[in-house]
mmCIF file with all atom_site columns, C-alpha atoms in Angstrom:
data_model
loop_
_atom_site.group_PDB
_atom_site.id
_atom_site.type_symbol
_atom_site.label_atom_id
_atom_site.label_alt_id
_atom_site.label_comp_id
_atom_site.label_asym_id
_atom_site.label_entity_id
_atom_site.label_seq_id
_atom_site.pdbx_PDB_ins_code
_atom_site.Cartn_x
_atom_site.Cartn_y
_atom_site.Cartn_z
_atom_site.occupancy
_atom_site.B_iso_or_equiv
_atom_site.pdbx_formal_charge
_atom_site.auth_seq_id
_atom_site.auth_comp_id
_atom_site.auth_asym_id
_atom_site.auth_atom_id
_atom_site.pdbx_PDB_model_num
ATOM 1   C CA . UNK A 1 1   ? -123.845 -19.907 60.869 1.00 57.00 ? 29  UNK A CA 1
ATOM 2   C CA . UNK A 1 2   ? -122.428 -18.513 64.140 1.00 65.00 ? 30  UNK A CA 1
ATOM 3   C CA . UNK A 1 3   ? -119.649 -15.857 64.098 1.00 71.00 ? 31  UNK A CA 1
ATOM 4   C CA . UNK A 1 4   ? -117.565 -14.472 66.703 1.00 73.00 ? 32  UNK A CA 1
ATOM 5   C CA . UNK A 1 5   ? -115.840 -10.953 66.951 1.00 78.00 ? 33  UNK A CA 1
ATOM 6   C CA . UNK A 1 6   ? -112.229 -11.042 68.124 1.00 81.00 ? 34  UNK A CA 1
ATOM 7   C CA . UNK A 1 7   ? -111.556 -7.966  69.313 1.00 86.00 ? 35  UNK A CA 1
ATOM 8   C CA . UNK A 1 8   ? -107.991 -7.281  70.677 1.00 89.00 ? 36  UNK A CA 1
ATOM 9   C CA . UNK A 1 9   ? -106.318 -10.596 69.125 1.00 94.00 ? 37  UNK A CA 1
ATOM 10  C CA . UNK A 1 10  ? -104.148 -10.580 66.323 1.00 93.00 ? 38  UNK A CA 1
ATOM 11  C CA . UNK A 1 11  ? -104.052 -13.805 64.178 1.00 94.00 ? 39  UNK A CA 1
ATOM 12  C CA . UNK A 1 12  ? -100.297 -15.372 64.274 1.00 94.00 ? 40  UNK A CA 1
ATOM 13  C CA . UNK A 1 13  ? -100.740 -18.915 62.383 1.00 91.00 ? 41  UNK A CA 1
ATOM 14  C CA . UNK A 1 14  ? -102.593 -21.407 60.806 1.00 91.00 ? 42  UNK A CA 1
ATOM 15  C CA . UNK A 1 15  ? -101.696 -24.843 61.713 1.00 86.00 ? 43  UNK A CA 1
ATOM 16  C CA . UNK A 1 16  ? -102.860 -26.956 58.710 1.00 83.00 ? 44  UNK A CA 1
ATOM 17  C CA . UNK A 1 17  ? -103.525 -30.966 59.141 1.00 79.00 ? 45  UNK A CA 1
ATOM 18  C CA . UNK A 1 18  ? -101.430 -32.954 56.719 1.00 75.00 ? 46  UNK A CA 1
ATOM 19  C CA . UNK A 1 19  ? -103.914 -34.650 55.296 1.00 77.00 ? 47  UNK A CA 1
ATOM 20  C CA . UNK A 1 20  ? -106.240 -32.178 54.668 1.00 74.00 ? 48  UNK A CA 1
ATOM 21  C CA . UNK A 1 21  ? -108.660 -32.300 56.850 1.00 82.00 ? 49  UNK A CA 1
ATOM 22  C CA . UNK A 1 22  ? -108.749 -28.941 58.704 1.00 87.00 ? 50  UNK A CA 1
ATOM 23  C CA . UNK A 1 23  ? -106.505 -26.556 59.849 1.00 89.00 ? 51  UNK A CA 1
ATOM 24  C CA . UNK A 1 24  ? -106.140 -24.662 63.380 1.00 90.00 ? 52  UNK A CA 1
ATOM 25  C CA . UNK A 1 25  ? -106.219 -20.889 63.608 1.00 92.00 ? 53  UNK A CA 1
ATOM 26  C CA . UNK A 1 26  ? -104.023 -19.508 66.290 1.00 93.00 ? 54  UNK A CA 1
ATOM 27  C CA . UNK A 1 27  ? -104.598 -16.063 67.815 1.00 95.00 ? 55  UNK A CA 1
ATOM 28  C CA . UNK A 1 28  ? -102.595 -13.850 70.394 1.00 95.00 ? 56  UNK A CA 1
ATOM 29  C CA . UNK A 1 29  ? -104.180 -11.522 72.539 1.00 92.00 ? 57  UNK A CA 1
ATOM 30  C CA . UNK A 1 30  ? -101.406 -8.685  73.735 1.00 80.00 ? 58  UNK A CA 1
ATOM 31  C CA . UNK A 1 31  ? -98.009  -8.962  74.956 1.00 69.00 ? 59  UNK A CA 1
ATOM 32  C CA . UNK A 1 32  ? -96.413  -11.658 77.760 1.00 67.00 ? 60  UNK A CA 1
ATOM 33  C CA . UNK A 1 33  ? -97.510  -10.907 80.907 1.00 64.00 ? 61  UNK A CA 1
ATOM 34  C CA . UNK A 1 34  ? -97.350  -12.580 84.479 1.00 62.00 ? 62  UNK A CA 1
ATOM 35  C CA . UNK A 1 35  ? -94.602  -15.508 84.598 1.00 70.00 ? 63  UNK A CA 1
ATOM 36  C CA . UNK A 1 36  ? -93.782  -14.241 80.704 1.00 77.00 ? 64  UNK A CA 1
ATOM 37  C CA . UNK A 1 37  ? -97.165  -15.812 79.634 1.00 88.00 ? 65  UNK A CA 1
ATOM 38  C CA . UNK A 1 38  ? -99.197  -14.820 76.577 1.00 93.00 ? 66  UNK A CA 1
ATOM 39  C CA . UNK A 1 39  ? -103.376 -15.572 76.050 1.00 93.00 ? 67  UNK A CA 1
ATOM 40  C CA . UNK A 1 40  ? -103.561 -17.938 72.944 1.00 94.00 ? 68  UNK A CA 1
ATOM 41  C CA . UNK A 1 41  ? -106.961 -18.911 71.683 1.00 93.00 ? 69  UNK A CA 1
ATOM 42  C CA . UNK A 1 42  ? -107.155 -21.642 69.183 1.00 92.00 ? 70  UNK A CA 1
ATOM 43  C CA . UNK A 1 43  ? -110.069 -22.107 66.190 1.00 91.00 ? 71  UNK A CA 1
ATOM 44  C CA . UNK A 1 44  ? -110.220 -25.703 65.096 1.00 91.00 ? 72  UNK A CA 1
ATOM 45  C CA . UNK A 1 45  ? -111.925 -26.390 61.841 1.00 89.00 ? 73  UNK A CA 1
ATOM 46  C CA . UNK A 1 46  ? -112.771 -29.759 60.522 1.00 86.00 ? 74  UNK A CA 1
ATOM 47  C CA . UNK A 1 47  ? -114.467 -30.834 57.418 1.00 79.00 ? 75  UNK A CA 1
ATOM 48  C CA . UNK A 1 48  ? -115.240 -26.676 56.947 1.00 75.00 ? 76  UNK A CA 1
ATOM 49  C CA . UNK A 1 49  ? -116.952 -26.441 60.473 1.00 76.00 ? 77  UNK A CA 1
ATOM 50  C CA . UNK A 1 50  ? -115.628 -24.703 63.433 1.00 72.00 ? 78  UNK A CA 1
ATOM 51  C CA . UNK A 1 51  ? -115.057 -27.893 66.607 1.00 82.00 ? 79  UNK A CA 1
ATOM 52  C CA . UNK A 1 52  ? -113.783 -26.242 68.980 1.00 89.00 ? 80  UNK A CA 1
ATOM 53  C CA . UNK A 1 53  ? -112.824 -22.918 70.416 1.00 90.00 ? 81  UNK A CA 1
ATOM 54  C CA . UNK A 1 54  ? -110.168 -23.227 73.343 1.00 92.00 ? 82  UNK A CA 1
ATOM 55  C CA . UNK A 1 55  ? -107.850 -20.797 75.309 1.00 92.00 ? 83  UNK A CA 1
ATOM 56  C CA . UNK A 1 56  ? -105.282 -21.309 76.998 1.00 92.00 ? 84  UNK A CA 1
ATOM 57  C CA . UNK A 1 57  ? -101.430 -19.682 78.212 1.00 91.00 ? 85  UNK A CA 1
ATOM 58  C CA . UNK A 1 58  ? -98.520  -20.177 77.369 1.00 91.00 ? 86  UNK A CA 1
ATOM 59  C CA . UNK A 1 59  ? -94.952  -19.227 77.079 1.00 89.00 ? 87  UNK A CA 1
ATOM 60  C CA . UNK A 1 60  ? -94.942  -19.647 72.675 1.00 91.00 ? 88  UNK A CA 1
ATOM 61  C CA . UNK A 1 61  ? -95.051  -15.511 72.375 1.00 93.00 ? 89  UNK A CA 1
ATOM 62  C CA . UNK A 1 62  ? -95.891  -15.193 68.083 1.00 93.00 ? 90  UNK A CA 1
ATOM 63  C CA . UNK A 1 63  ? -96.073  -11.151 68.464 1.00 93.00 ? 91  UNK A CA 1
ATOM 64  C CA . UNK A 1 64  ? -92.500  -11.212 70.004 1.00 92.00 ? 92  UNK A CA 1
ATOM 65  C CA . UNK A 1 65  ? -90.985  -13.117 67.721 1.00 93.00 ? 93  UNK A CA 1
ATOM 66  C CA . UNK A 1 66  ? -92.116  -11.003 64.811 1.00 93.00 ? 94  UNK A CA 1
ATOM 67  C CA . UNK A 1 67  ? -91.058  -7.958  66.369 1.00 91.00 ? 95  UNK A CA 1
ATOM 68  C CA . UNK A 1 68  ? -87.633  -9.465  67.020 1.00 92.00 ? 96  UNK A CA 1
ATOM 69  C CA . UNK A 1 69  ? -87.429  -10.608 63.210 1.00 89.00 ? 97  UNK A CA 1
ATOM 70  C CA . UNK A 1 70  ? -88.727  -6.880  61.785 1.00 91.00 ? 98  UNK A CA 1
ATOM 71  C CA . UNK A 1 71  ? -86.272  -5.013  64.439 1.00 85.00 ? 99  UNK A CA 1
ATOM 72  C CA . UNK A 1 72  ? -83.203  -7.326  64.311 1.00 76.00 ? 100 UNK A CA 1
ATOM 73  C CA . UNK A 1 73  ? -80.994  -4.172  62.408 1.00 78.00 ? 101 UNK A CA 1
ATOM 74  C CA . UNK A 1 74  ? -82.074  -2.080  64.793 1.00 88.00 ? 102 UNK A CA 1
ATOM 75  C CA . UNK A 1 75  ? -82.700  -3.387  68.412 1.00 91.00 ? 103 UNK A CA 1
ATOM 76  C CA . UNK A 1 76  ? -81.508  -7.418  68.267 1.00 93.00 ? 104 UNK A CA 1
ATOM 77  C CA . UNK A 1 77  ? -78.251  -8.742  68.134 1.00 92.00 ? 105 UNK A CA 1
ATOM 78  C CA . UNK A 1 78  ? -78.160  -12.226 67.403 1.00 92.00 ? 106 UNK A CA 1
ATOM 79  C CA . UNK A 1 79  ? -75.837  -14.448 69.805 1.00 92.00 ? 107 UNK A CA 1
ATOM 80  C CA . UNK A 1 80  ? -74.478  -17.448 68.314 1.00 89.00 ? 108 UNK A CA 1
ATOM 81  C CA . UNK A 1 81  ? -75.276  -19.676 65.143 1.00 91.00 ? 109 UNK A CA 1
ATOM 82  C CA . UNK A 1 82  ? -79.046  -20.538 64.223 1.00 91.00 ? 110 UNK A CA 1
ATOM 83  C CA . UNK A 1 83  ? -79.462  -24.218 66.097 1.00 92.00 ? 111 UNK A CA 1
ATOM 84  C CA . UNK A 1 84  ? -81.300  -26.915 63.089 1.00 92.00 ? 112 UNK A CA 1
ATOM 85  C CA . UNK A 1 85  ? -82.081  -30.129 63.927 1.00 89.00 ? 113 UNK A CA 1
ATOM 86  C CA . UNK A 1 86  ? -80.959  -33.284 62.208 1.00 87.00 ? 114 UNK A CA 1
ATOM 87  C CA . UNK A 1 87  ? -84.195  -34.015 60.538 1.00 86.00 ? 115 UNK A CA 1
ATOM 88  C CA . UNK A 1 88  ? -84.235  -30.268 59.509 1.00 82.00 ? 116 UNK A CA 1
ATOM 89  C CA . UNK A 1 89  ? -87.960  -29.701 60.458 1.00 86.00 ? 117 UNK A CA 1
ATOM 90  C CA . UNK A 1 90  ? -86.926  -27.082 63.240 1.00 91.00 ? 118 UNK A CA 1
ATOM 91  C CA . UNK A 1 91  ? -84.106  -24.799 64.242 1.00 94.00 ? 119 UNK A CA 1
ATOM 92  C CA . UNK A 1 92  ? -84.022  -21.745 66.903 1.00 95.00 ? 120 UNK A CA 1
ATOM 93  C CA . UNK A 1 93  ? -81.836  -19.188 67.240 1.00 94.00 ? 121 UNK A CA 1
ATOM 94  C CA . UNK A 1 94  ? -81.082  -16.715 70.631 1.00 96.00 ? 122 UNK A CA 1
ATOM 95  C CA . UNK A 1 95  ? -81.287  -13.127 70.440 1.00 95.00 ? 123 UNK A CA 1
ATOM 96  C CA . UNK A 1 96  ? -80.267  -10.048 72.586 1.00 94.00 ? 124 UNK A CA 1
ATOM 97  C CA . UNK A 1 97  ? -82.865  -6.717  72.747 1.00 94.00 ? 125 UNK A CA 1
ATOM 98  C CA . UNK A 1 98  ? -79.641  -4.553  72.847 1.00 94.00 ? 126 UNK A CA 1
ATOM 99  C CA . UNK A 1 99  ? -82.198  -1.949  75.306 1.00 93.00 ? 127 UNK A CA 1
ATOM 100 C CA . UNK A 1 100 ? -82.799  -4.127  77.781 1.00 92.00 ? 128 UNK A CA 1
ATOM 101 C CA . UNK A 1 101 ? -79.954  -7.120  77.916 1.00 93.00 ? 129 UNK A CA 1
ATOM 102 C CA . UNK A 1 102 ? -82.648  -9.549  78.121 1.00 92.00 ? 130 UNK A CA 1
ATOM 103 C CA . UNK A 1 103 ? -82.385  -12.875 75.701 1.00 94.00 ? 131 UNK A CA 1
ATOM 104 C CA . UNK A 1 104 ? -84.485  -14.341 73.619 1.00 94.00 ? 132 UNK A CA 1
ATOM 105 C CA . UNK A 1 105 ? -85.143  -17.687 72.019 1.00 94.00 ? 133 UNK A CA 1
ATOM 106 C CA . UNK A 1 106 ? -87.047  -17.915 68.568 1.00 94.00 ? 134 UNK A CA 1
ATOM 107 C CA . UNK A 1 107 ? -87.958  -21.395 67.535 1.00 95.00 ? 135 UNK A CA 1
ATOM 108 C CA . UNK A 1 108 ? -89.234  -22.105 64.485 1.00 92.00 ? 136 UNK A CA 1
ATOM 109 C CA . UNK A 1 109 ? -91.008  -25.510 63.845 1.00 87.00 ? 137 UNK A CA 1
ATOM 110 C CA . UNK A 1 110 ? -92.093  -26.793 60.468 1.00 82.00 ? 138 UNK A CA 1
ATOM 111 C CA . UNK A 1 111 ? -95.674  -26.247 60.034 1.00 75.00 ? 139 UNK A CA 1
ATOM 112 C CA . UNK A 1 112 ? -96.324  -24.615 63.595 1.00 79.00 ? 140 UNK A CA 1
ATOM 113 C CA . UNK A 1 113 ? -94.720  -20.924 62.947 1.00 86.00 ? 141 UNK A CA 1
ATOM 114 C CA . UNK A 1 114 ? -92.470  -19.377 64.891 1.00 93.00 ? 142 UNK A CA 1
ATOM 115 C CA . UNK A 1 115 ? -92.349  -18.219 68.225 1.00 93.00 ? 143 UNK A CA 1
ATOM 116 C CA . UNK A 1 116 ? -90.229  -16.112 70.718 1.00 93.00 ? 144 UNK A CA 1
ATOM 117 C CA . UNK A 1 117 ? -89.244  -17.182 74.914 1.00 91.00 ? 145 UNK A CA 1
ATOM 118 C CA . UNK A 1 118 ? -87.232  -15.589 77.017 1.00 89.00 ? 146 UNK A CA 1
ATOM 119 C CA . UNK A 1 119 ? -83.954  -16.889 78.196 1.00 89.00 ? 147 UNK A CA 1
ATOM 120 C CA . UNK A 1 120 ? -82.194  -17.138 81.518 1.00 75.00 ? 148 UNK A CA 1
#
C-alpha cells in the first residue's frame, strides 16, 4: 500500500458516487490567489483503491465559504434572499465582507459541498 503526506491541504469534501462505488476526496491547498484561483487536488477511490490523483485550479474556493458561514454575525452581511432551484438540489446565496465591500457568492450543490466566488 502506497501513502501520500499532504502537507499544507486541508480536506473540504467527499464527493460520494450514488451507487456506491467510490467516493472522491477533495482537498484545498491555501487561499485564492492569481485571477481568484484556488489549488484543488482530487483522490478518486474505486472499489477501495486509490485511481487517480489529479490537480487542478479553479475558482470553487471551499475554505472561503466556510469562513463566510462561521463569520456571517460578525464580518458578512448577506444581500438578498438565498436563490434554490426548482428541482431543489442547489441554491446560492451572495454575501458582503462588511471590511472590504467585496461580494461573494456561496453555492451549495447537493452532494458536491459548498463553495464560495467572488462577485463583480
Amino acid at each position: 500500500m502506497t501513502t501520500i503526506e499532504l502537507t499544507g491541504w486541508t480536506k473540504v469534501h467527499t464527493w460520494r458516487e450514488p451507487h456506491g462505488n467510490g467516493h472522491d476526496d477533495i482537498y484545498q491547498c491555501g487561499a485564492a490567489g492569481r485571477g481568484g484561483n484556488v489549488k484543488l487536488l482530487t483522490v478518486c477511490t474505486r472499489r477501495g483503491q486509490s485511481t487517480s490523483i489529479r490537480t487542478e485550479l479553479s475558482t470553487h474556493d471551499y475554505l472561503l465559504a466556510a469562513a463566510i458561514r462561521a463569520n456571517a454575525a460578525e464580518r458578512y452581511v448577506q444581500k438578498g434572499e438565498r436563490a434554490i432551484s426548482a428541482c431543489c438540489t442547489s441554491g446560492y446565496d451572495d454575501w458582503r465582507d462588511t471590511q472590504t465591500d467585496d461580494v461573494y457568492r456561496l453555492v451549495s450543490v447537493a452532494g458536491h459541498g459548498e463553495y464560495a466566488f467572488g462577485v463583480d
